Short mmCIF file of N, CA and C in Angstrom, two decimals:
data_model
loop_
_atom_site.label_atom_id
_atom_site.label_comp_id
_atom_site.label_asym_id
_atom_site.label_seq_id
_atom_site.Cartn_x
_atom_site.Cartn_y
_atom_site.Cartn_z
N MET A 128 -48.03 136.72 163.89
CA MET A 128 -47.08 136.05 164.77
C MET A 128 -45.79 135.77 164.01
N ASP A 129 -44.67 136.01 164.62
CA ASP A 129 -43.37 135.74 164.02
C ASP A 129 -42.88 134.38 164.50
N TYR A 130 -42.69 133.47 163.56
CA TYR A 130 -42.28 132.11 163.90
C TYR A 130 -40.76 131.98 163.84
N SER A 131 -40.19 131.38 164.87
CA SER A 131 -38.77 131.08 164.91
C SER A 131 -38.57 129.66 164.39
N ILE A 132 -37.64 129.50 163.46
CA ILE A 132 -37.42 128.18 162.85
C ILE A 132 -35.95 127.80 162.88
N TYR A 133 -35.71 126.54 162.60
CA TYR A 133 -34.36 126.05 162.34
C TYR A 133 -34.47 124.98 161.27
N ILE A 134 -33.35 124.68 160.63
CA ILE A 134 -33.32 123.57 159.68
C ILE A 134 -32.36 122.53 160.23
N ARG A 135 -32.67 121.27 159.93
CA ARG A 135 -31.83 120.15 160.34
C ARG A 135 -31.87 119.12 159.22
N PRO A 136 -30.88 118.23 159.16
CA PRO A 136 -30.94 117.18 158.14
C PRO A 136 -32.21 116.34 158.31
N LEU A 137 -32.75 115.91 157.18
CA LEU A 137 -33.90 115.01 157.24
C LEU A 137 -33.51 113.71 157.93
N LEU A 138 -34.47 113.09 158.58
CA LEU A 138 -34.28 111.82 159.28
C LEU A 138 -35.28 110.81 158.73
N ILE A 139 -34.97 109.54 158.87
CA ILE A 139 -35.91 108.49 158.46
C ILE A 139 -37.25 108.69 159.17
N SER A 140 -37.22 109.17 160.39
CA SER A 140 -38.46 109.39 161.15
C SER A 140 -39.34 110.49 160.54
N ASP A 141 -38.82 111.25 159.57
CA ASP A 141 -39.61 112.28 158.89
C ASP A 141 -40.47 111.70 157.77
N ALA A 142 -40.35 110.40 157.52
CA ALA A 142 -41.07 109.77 156.40
C ALA A 142 -42.58 109.96 156.50
N GLU A 143 -43.13 109.89 157.71
CA GLU A 143 -44.58 110.01 157.85
C GLU A 143 -45.09 111.38 157.39
N ASN A 144 -44.43 112.45 157.83
CA ASN A 144 -44.82 113.79 157.36
C ASN A 144 -44.61 113.92 155.86
N ASN A 145 -43.46 113.45 155.38
CA ASN A 145 -43.17 113.54 153.95
C ASN A 145 -44.22 112.82 153.13
N LEU A 146 -44.64 111.65 153.59
CA LEU A 146 -45.66 110.90 152.86
C LEU A 146 -46.96 111.69 152.80
N LYS A 147 -47.35 112.26 153.92
CA LYS A 147 -48.59 113.06 153.97
C LYS A 147 -48.53 114.18 152.93
N TRP A 148 -47.39 114.85 152.82
CA TRP A 148 -47.25 115.94 151.86
C TRP A 148 -47.12 115.42 150.43
N SER A 149 -46.50 114.25 150.28
CA SER A 149 -46.28 113.68 148.94
C SER A 149 -47.57 113.27 148.26
N ILE A 150 -48.60 113.00 149.03
CA ILE A 150 -49.86 112.56 148.42
C ILE A 150 -50.93 113.65 148.44
N ASP A 151 -50.56 114.86 148.79
CA ASP A 151 -51.50 115.98 148.85
C ASP A 151 -51.66 116.59 147.46
N PRO A 152 -52.85 116.48 146.84
CA PRO A 152 -53.04 116.99 145.48
C PRO A 152 -52.82 118.50 145.35
N GLU A 153 -53.13 119.26 146.40
CA GLU A 153 -52.94 120.71 146.33
C GLU A 153 -51.45 121.06 146.24
N LEU A 154 -50.63 120.33 146.98
CA LEU A 154 -49.18 120.57 146.89
C LEU A 154 -48.66 120.19 145.51
N TRP A 155 -49.15 119.08 144.96
CA TRP A 155 -48.71 118.68 143.62
C TRP A 155 -49.13 119.71 142.58
N ARG A 156 -50.33 120.27 142.73
CA ARG A 156 -50.80 121.28 141.78
C ARG A 156 -49.86 122.49 141.78
N LEU A 157 -49.40 122.89 142.96
CA LEU A 157 -48.51 124.04 143.06
C LEU A 157 -47.11 123.76 142.51
N THR A 158 -46.68 122.50 142.58
CA THR A 158 -45.36 122.18 142.05
C THR A 158 -45.38 122.00 140.54
N GLY A 159 -46.58 121.79 139.97
CA GLY A 159 -46.67 121.60 138.52
C GLY A 159 -46.25 120.23 138.06
N GLU A 160 -46.04 119.33 138.99
CA GLU A 160 -45.63 117.97 138.66
C GLU A 160 -46.50 117.01 139.45
N MET A 161 -46.69 115.82 138.91
CA MET A 161 -47.45 114.79 139.60
C MET A 161 -46.57 113.55 139.74
N PRO A 162 -46.74 112.81 140.84
CA PRO A 162 -45.96 111.58 140.96
C PRO A 162 -46.36 110.59 139.88
N GLY A 163 -45.40 109.86 139.37
CA GLY A 163 -45.66 108.88 138.33
C GLY A 163 -46.23 107.58 138.85
N LYS A 164 -46.26 107.43 140.16
CA LYS A 164 -46.77 106.19 140.75
C LYS A 164 -47.31 106.47 142.14
N TYR A 165 -48.02 105.49 142.66
CA TYR A 165 -48.54 105.58 144.02
C TYR A 165 -47.36 105.64 144.99
N ILE A 166 -47.43 106.54 145.94
CA ILE A 166 -46.35 106.69 146.92
C ILE A 166 -46.80 106.06 148.23
N SER A 167 -46.07 105.05 148.66
CA SER A 167 -46.37 104.35 149.91
C SER A 167 -45.34 104.74 150.97
N MET A 168 -45.59 104.32 152.20
CA MET A 168 -44.62 104.57 153.27
C MET A 168 -43.29 103.90 152.95
N ASP A 169 -43.33 102.70 152.38
CA ASP A 169 -42.09 102.01 152.02
C ASP A 169 -41.30 102.80 150.97
N LEU A 170 -42.00 103.33 149.96
CA LEU A 170 -41.32 104.13 148.94
C LEU A 170 -40.74 105.41 149.53
N GLU A 171 -41.50 106.05 150.41
CA GLU A 171 -41.02 107.29 151.04
C GLU A 171 -39.79 107.02 151.90
N ALA A 172 -39.82 105.95 152.68
CA ALA A 172 -38.67 105.59 153.52
C ALA A 172 -37.46 105.24 152.66
N ALA A 173 -37.69 104.55 151.54
CA ALA A 173 -36.59 104.20 150.63
C ALA A 173 -36.00 105.47 150.02
N TRP A 174 -36.86 106.42 149.64
CA TRP A 174 -36.36 107.68 149.09
C TRP A 174 -35.52 108.42 150.13
N LEU A 175 -36.01 108.47 151.36
CA LEU A 175 -35.25 109.15 152.43
C LEU A 175 -33.91 108.47 152.66
N SER A 176 -33.88 107.15 152.65
CA SER A 176 -32.61 106.43 152.82
C SER A 176 -31.64 106.79 151.71
N TYR A 177 -32.14 106.85 150.48
CA TYR A 177 -31.30 107.22 149.34
C TYR A 177 -30.76 108.64 149.51
N VAL A 178 -31.65 109.57 149.85
CA VAL A 178 -31.26 110.98 149.98
C VAL A 178 -30.20 111.15 151.07
N LEU A 179 -30.35 110.43 152.16
CA LEU A 179 -29.41 110.57 153.27
C LEU A 179 -28.01 110.07 152.91
N GLN A 180 -27.91 109.21 151.90
CA GLN A 180 -26.61 108.68 151.48
C GLN A 180 -26.04 109.40 150.26
N ASN A 181 -26.87 110.17 149.58
CA ASN A 181 -26.49 110.82 148.33
C ASN A 181 -25.59 112.03 148.63
N THR A 182 -24.47 112.11 147.94
CA THR A 182 -23.53 113.21 148.18
C THR A 182 -23.82 114.45 147.33
N THR A 183 -24.71 114.34 146.34
CA THR A 183 -25.01 115.51 145.51
C THR A 183 -26.30 116.22 145.93
N ASP A 184 -26.91 115.77 147.02
CA ASP A 184 -28.12 116.41 147.54
C ASP A 184 -27.97 116.63 149.04
N LYS A 185 -28.49 117.74 149.52
CA LYS A 185 -28.56 118.03 150.96
C LYS A 185 -30.01 118.40 151.24
N CYS A 186 -30.68 117.55 152.00
CA CYS A 186 -32.10 117.76 152.28
C CYS A 186 -32.30 118.02 153.77
N PHE A 187 -33.06 119.07 154.06
CA PHE A 187 -33.26 119.51 155.43
C PHE A 187 -34.74 119.58 155.77
N ALA A 188 -35.03 119.33 157.04
CA ALA A 188 -36.37 119.57 157.57
C ALA A 188 -36.45 121.01 158.03
N ILE A 189 -37.57 121.65 157.77
CA ILE A 189 -37.85 122.98 158.31
C ILE A 189 -38.69 122.75 159.56
N CYS A 190 -38.19 123.22 160.70
CA CYS A 190 -38.86 122.96 161.97
C CYS A 190 -39.10 124.25 162.74
N LEU A 191 -40.24 124.29 163.42
CA LEU A 191 -40.50 125.37 164.36
C LEU A 191 -39.64 125.15 165.59
N ASN A 192 -39.15 126.22 166.18
CA ASN A 192 -38.41 126.11 167.44
C ASN A 192 -39.34 125.76 168.59
N PHE A 193 -40.50 126.42 168.64
CA PHE A 193 -41.43 126.14 169.72
C PHE A 193 -42.85 126.25 169.19
N PRO A 194 -43.65 125.22 169.24
CA PRO A 194 -43.21 123.89 169.67
C PRO A 194 -42.35 123.25 168.59
N ASP A 195 -41.45 122.38 168.97
CA ASP A 195 -40.57 121.71 168.02
C ASP A 195 -41.43 120.84 167.10
N HIS A 196 -41.53 121.26 165.84
CA HIS A 196 -42.45 120.59 164.92
C HIS A 196 -41.93 120.70 163.49
N HIS A 197 -41.86 119.59 162.77
CA HIS A 197 -41.43 119.52 161.38
C HIS A 197 -42.59 119.98 160.50
N ILE A 198 -42.40 121.09 159.77
CA ILE A 198 -43.50 121.64 158.97
C ILE A 198 -43.20 121.70 157.47
N GLY A 199 -41.99 121.35 157.07
CA GLY A 199 -41.65 121.41 155.65
C GLY A 199 -40.24 120.94 155.40
N ASN A 200 -39.84 121.03 154.15
CA ASN A 200 -38.50 120.61 153.74
C ASN A 200 -37.88 121.66 152.83
N ILE A 201 -36.57 121.70 152.85
CA ILE A 201 -35.82 122.53 151.91
C ILE A 201 -34.62 121.72 151.48
N GLU A 202 -34.28 121.80 150.20
CA GLU A 202 -33.20 120.94 149.71
C GLU A 202 -32.33 121.66 148.69
N LEU A 203 -31.10 121.22 148.68
CA LEU A 203 -30.14 121.59 147.65
C LEU A 203 -29.87 120.31 146.88
N THR A 204 -30.16 120.31 145.58
CA THR A 204 -29.98 119.11 144.77
C THR A 204 -29.03 119.40 143.61
N ASN A 205 -28.55 118.34 142.99
CA ASN A 205 -27.63 118.46 141.86
C ASN A 205 -26.44 119.35 142.21
N ILE A 206 -25.91 119.17 143.42
CA ILE A 206 -24.80 120.00 143.88
C ILE A 206 -23.55 119.69 143.06
N SER A 207 -22.94 120.74 142.52
CA SER A 207 -21.68 120.61 141.79
C SER A 207 -20.67 121.53 142.47
N ASP A 208 -19.52 121.71 141.84
CA ASP A 208 -18.51 122.62 142.39
C ASP A 208 -18.99 124.06 142.40
N GLU A 209 -19.89 124.40 141.50
CA GLU A 209 -20.29 125.79 141.31
C GLU A 209 -21.69 126.12 141.80
N GLU A 210 -22.65 125.18 141.63
CA GLU A 210 -24.04 125.54 141.85
C GLU A 210 -24.86 124.36 142.36
N ALA A 211 -26.10 124.67 142.76
CA ALA A 211 -27.06 123.66 143.18
C ALA A 211 -28.46 124.20 142.94
N ARG A 212 -29.38 123.28 142.78
CA ARG A 212 -30.80 123.65 142.69
C ARG A 212 -31.37 123.70 144.10
N CYS A 213 -32.20 124.67 144.37
CA CYS A 213 -32.82 124.83 145.68
C CYS A 213 -34.34 124.70 145.55
N ASN A 214 -34.93 123.87 146.39
CA ASN A 214 -36.38 123.68 146.42
C ASN A 214 -36.85 123.81 147.86
N VAL A 215 -38.03 124.38 148.03
CA VAL A 215 -38.59 124.53 149.38
C VAL A 215 -40.06 124.13 149.35
N LEU A 216 -40.50 123.49 150.42
CA LEU A 216 -41.89 123.07 150.55
C LEU A 216 -42.33 123.26 152.00
N ILE A 217 -43.35 124.06 152.19
CA ILE A 217 -44.00 124.12 153.49
C ILE A 217 -45.20 123.19 153.38
N GLY A 218 -45.08 122.02 153.97
CA GLY A 218 -46.12 121.00 153.84
C GLY A 218 -47.32 121.24 154.73
N GLU A 219 -47.09 121.83 155.89
CA GLU A 219 -48.18 122.12 156.83
C GLU A 219 -48.84 123.43 156.42
N LYS A 220 -50.02 123.35 155.84
CA LYS A 220 -50.69 124.51 155.25
C LYS A 220 -51.01 125.61 156.26
N LEU A 221 -51.15 125.26 157.51
CA LEU A 221 -51.39 126.26 158.56
C LEU A 221 -50.28 127.32 158.59
N PHE A 222 -49.09 126.95 158.08
CA PHE A 222 -47.94 127.85 158.13
C PHE A 222 -47.63 128.50 156.78
N TRP A 223 -48.52 128.36 155.81
CA TRP A 223 -48.35 129.06 154.54
C TRP A 223 -48.53 130.56 154.77
N GLY A 224 -47.75 131.35 154.07
CA GLY A 224 -47.90 132.80 154.12
C GLY A 224 -47.42 133.44 155.42
N LYS A 225 -46.61 132.73 156.19
CA LYS A 225 -46.14 133.24 157.49
C LYS A 225 -44.68 133.69 157.45
N GLY A 226 -44.06 133.66 156.26
CA GLY A 226 -42.66 134.07 156.15
C GLY A 226 -41.66 132.97 156.45
N ILE A 227 -42.14 131.78 156.69
CA ILE A 227 -41.26 130.68 157.08
C ILE A 227 -40.40 130.20 155.91
N ALA A 228 -40.99 130.10 154.72
CA ALA A 228 -40.22 129.65 153.56
C ALA A 228 -39.05 130.60 153.30
N GLY A 229 -39.28 131.90 153.43
CA GLY A 229 -38.21 132.88 153.23
C GLY A 229 -37.10 132.74 154.26
N LYS A 230 -37.48 132.49 155.51
CA LYS A 230 -36.47 132.28 156.56
C LYS A 230 -35.64 131.04 156.27
N ALA A 231 -36.31 129.96 155.87
CA ALA A 231 -35.59 128.71 155.56
C ALA A 231 -34.68 128.91 154.35
N LEU A 232 -35.17 129.62 153.35
CA LEU A 232 -34.37 129.89 152.15
C LEU A 232 -33.14 130.71 152.50
N SER A 233 -33.28 131.67 153.39
CA SER A 233 -32.14 132.46 153.83
C SER A 233 -31.11 131.59 154.56
N LEU A 234 -31.58 130.70 155.43
CA LEU A 234 -30.67 129.80 156.15
C LEU A 234 -29.92 128.88 155.20
N VAL A 235 -30.64 128.28 154.25
CA VAL A 235 -29.98 127.33 153.36
C VAL A 235 -29.09 128.05 152.35
N SER A 236 -29.43 129.28 151.98
CA SER A 236 -28.55 130.06 151.09
C SER A 236 -27.24 130.37 151.80
N ASP A 237 -27.32 130.78 153.05
CA ASP A 237 -26.09 131.02 153.83
C ASP A 237 -25.24 129.76 153.89
N TYR A 238 -25.86 128.62 154.14
CA TYR A 238 -25.15 127.34 154.20
C TYR A 238 -24.49 127.02 152.85
N ALA A 239 -25.24 127.22 151.77
CA ALA A 239 -24.73 126.89 150.43
C ALA A 239 -23.52 127.75 150.06
N PHE A 240 -23.59 129.03 150.37
CA PHE A 240 -22.51 129.93 149.98
C PHE A 240 -21.34 129.91 150.97
N SER A 241 -21.61 129.79 152.24
CA SER A 241 -20.55 129.83 153.25
C SER A 241 -19.88 128.48 153.48
N TYR A 242 -20.68 127.43 153.61
CA TYR A 242 -20.13 126.12 153.95
C TYR A 242 -19.78 125.30 152.70
N LEU A 243 -20.70 125.25 151.73
CA LEU A 243 -20.44 124.47 150.52
C LEU A 243 -19.61 125.24 149.50
N LYS A 244 -19.46 126.56 149.70
CA LYS A 244 -18.67 127.43 148.82
C LYS A 244 -19.20 127.45 147.38
N LEU A 245 -20.52 127.38 147.23
CA LEU A 245 -21.12 127.45 145.90
C LEU A 245 -21.11 128.90 145.42
N LYS A 246 -21.23 129.05 144.11
CA LYS A 246 -21.24 130.38 143.51
C LYS A 246 -22.64 130.78 143.04
N ARG A 247 -23.54 129.78 142.92
CA ARG A 247 -24.88 130.09 142.40
C ARG A 247 -25.88 129.05 142.90
N LEU A 248 -27.07 129.55 143.20
CA LEU A 248 -28.23 128.69 143.45
C LEU A 248 -29.25 128.98 142.36
N TYR A 249 -30.00 127.97 141.99
CA TYR A 249 -31.08 128.18 141.02
C TYR A 249 -32.29 127.36 141.43
N THR A 250 -33.41 127.72 140.88
CA THR A 250 -34.64 126.97 141.10
C THR A 250 -35.51 127.09 139.87
N LYS A 251 -36.48 126.21 139.79
CA LYS A 251 -37.50 126.26 138.75
C LYS A 251 -38.85 126.19 139.46
N ILE A 252 -39.65 127.24 139.28
CA ILE A 252 -40.94 127.36 139.95
C ILE A 252 -42.05 127.29 138.90
N TYR A 253 -43.06 126.49 139.19
CA TYR A 253 -44.23 126.42 138.31
C TYR A 253 -44.85 127.81 138.21
N CYS A 254 -45.15 128.25 136.99
CA CYS A 254 -45.57 129.63 136.76
C CYS A 254 -46.84 130.02 137.53
N GLU A 255 -47.67 129.07 137.90
CA GLU A 255 -48.90 129.39 138.65
C GLU A 255 -48.67 129.46 140.16
N ASN A 256 -47.48 129.14 140.61
CA ASN A 256 -47.19 129.17 142.05
C ASN A 256 -46.64 130.55 142.42
N LYS A 257 -47.54 131.52 142.42
CA LYS A 257 -47.15 132.92 142.70
C LYS A 257 -46.53 133.10 144.08
N PRO A 258 -47.03 132.44 145.13
CA PRO A 258 -46.39 132.61 146.45
C PRO A 258 -44.92 132.18 146.44
N ALA A 259 -44.61 131.06 145.79
CA ALA A 259 -43.21 130.60 145.75
C ALA A 259 -42.35 131.57 144.96
N LEU A 260 -42.87 132.06 143.84
CA LEU A 260 -42.11 133.05 143.06
C LEU A 260 -41.80 134.27 143.91
N SER A 261 -42.76 134.72 144.67
CA SER A 261 -42.57 135.89 145.53
C SER A 261 -41.52 135.63 146.60
N VAL A 262 -41.56 134.46 147.23
CA VAL A 262 -40.58 134.11 148.27
C VAL A 262 -39.17 134.15 147.71
N PHE A 263 -38.95 133.48 146.58
CA PHE A 263 -37.60 133.43 146.01
C PHE A 263 -37.13 134.82 145.59
N LYS A 264 -38.01 135.61 144.99
CA LYS A 264 -37.62 136.96 144.58
C LYS A 264 -37.30 137.83 145.80
N ASN A 265 -38.09 137.70 146.85
CA ASN A 265 -37.82 138.47 148.08
C ASN A 265 -36.50 138.07 148.73
N CYS A 266 -36.03 136.87 148.44
CA CYS A 266 -34.74 136.41 148.98
C CYS A 266 -33.58 136.69 148.03
N GLY A 267 -33.83 137.49 146.98
CA GLY A 267 -32.76 137.92 146.10
C GLY A 267 -32.61 137.15 144.81
N PHE A 268 -33.41 136.12 144.59
CA PHE A 268 -33.33 135.37 143.34
C PHE A 268 -33.86 136.24 142.21
N ILE A 269 -33.23 136.12 141.04
CA ILE A 269 -33.58 136.92 139.87
C ILE A 269 -34.16 136.00 138.82
N GLU A 270 -35.27 136.44 138.22
CA GLU A 270 -35.93 135.66 137.18
C GLU A 270 -35.06 135.63 135.93
N ASN A 271 -34.89 134.42 135.38
CA ASN A 271 -34.07 134.25 134.18
C ASN A 271 -34.86 133.66 133.03
N GLY A 272 -36.14 133.92 132.97
CA GLY A 272 -36.96 133.47 131.85
C GLY A 272 -37.64 132.14 132.11
N LEU A 273 -38.31 131.67 131.07
CA LEU A 273 -39.06 130.42 131.17
C LEU A 273 -38.16 129.22 130.94
N ALA A 274 -38.36 128.21 131.75
CA ALA A 274 -37.75 126.91 131.52
C ALA A 274 -38.83 126.07 130.83
N GLU A 275 -38.62 124.79 130.70
CA GLU A 275 -39.57 123.92 130.03
C GLU A 275 -40.87 123.77 130.83
N ASN A 276 -41.96 123.48 130.12
CA ASN A 276 -43.25 123.13 130.73
C ASN A 276 -43.80 124.15 131.72
N ASN A 277 -43.76 125.43 131.37
CA ASN A 277 -44.35 126.49 132.21
C ASN A 277 -43.66 126.68 133.55
N PHE A 278 -42.39 126.43 133.61
CA PHE A 278 -41.60 126.70 134.81
C PHE A 278 -40.76 127.94 134.57
N ILE A 279 -40.59 128.73 135.62
CA ILE A 279 -39.78 129.94 135.56
C ILE A 279 -38.48 129.65 136.29
N LYS A 280 -37.36 129.95 135.63
CA LYS A 280 -36.05 129.73 136.24
C LYS A 280 -35.62 131.01 136.96
N LEU A 281 -35.12 130.83 138.17
CA LEU A 281 -34.59 131.94 138.96
C LEU A 281 -33.21 131.56 139.47
N THR A 282 -32.33 132.55 139.61
CA THR A 282 -30.98 132.29 140.11
C THR A 282 -30.61 133.30 141.19
N LEU A 283 -29.71 132.87 142.05
CA LEU A 283 -29.11 133.74 143.06
C LEU A 283 -27.61 133.50 143.01
N ASP A 284 -26.86 134.53 142.64
CA ASP A 284 -25.41 134.43 142.60
C ASP A 284 -24.82 134.86 143.93
N LEU A 285 -23.64 134.33 144.23
CA LEU A 285 -22.96 134.62 145.49
C LEU A 285 -22.83 136.12 145.72
N GLN A 286 -22.39 136.88 144.72
CA GLN A 286 -22.19 138.32 144.93
C GLN A 286 -23.51 139.03 145.23
N ASP A 287 -24.61 138.60 144.61
CA ASP A 287 -25.91 139.21 144.90
C ASP A 287 -26.36 138.87 146.32
N HIS A 288 -26.06 137.67 146.76
CA HIS A 288 -26.38 137.25 148.13
C HIS A 288 -25.60 138.08 149.14
N GLN A 289 -24.32 138.32 148.84
CA GLN A 289 -23.48 139.12 149.75
C GLN A 289 -23.97 140.56 149.82
N VAL A 290 -24.42 141.11 148.70
CA VAL A 290 -24.95 142.47 148.68
C VAL A 290 -26.22 142.53 149.53
N LYS A 291 -27.10 141.54 149.39
CA LYS A 291 -28.34 141.51 150.17
C LYS A 291 -28.03 141.43 151.67
N LEU A 292 -27.01 140.66 152.05
CA LEU A 292 -26.64 140.54 153.46
C LEU A 292 -26.10 141.84 154.03
N SER A 293 -25.45 142.64 153.18
CA SER A 293 -24.83 143.87 153.67
C SER A 293 -25.84 145.00 153.87
N HIS A 294 -27.06 144.82 153.40
CA HIS A 294 -28.09 145.87 153.57
C HIS A 294 -28.96 145.63 154.75
#
């Protein structure tokens, strides 16, 4: 089945889904990081409030068009004049492996290069998260070696993105 999606800015009302994903050990294993403290609804709502006011981060909900359902998040963080870090999470496991992360990554890449006028996107993927590595590579990101703690750094430059769009 081909899923139609859209991205929208995160809302405070997304805290419940975010909390569910934030405490899922399988998701943490794939990210290669663990939370340093217990995450409560209050902490999740406070984080969302902070993110919504922060000018160096743009965080979006990944939603199905029909039925309208929030299934993950995608974000641009550490936004500067030139670049930003891109992270994607499909929190609803029923939608893993359905091509949704790639669609969301394509949408946010277009936004980053066209609207924010960035020249580069980068990410760091835990080396054991093969599905995420595949998604980013399929969207044109190029592996740039190992980062710290078993993470692989990948980048997508504006000109490479434009070439991918022209094919």
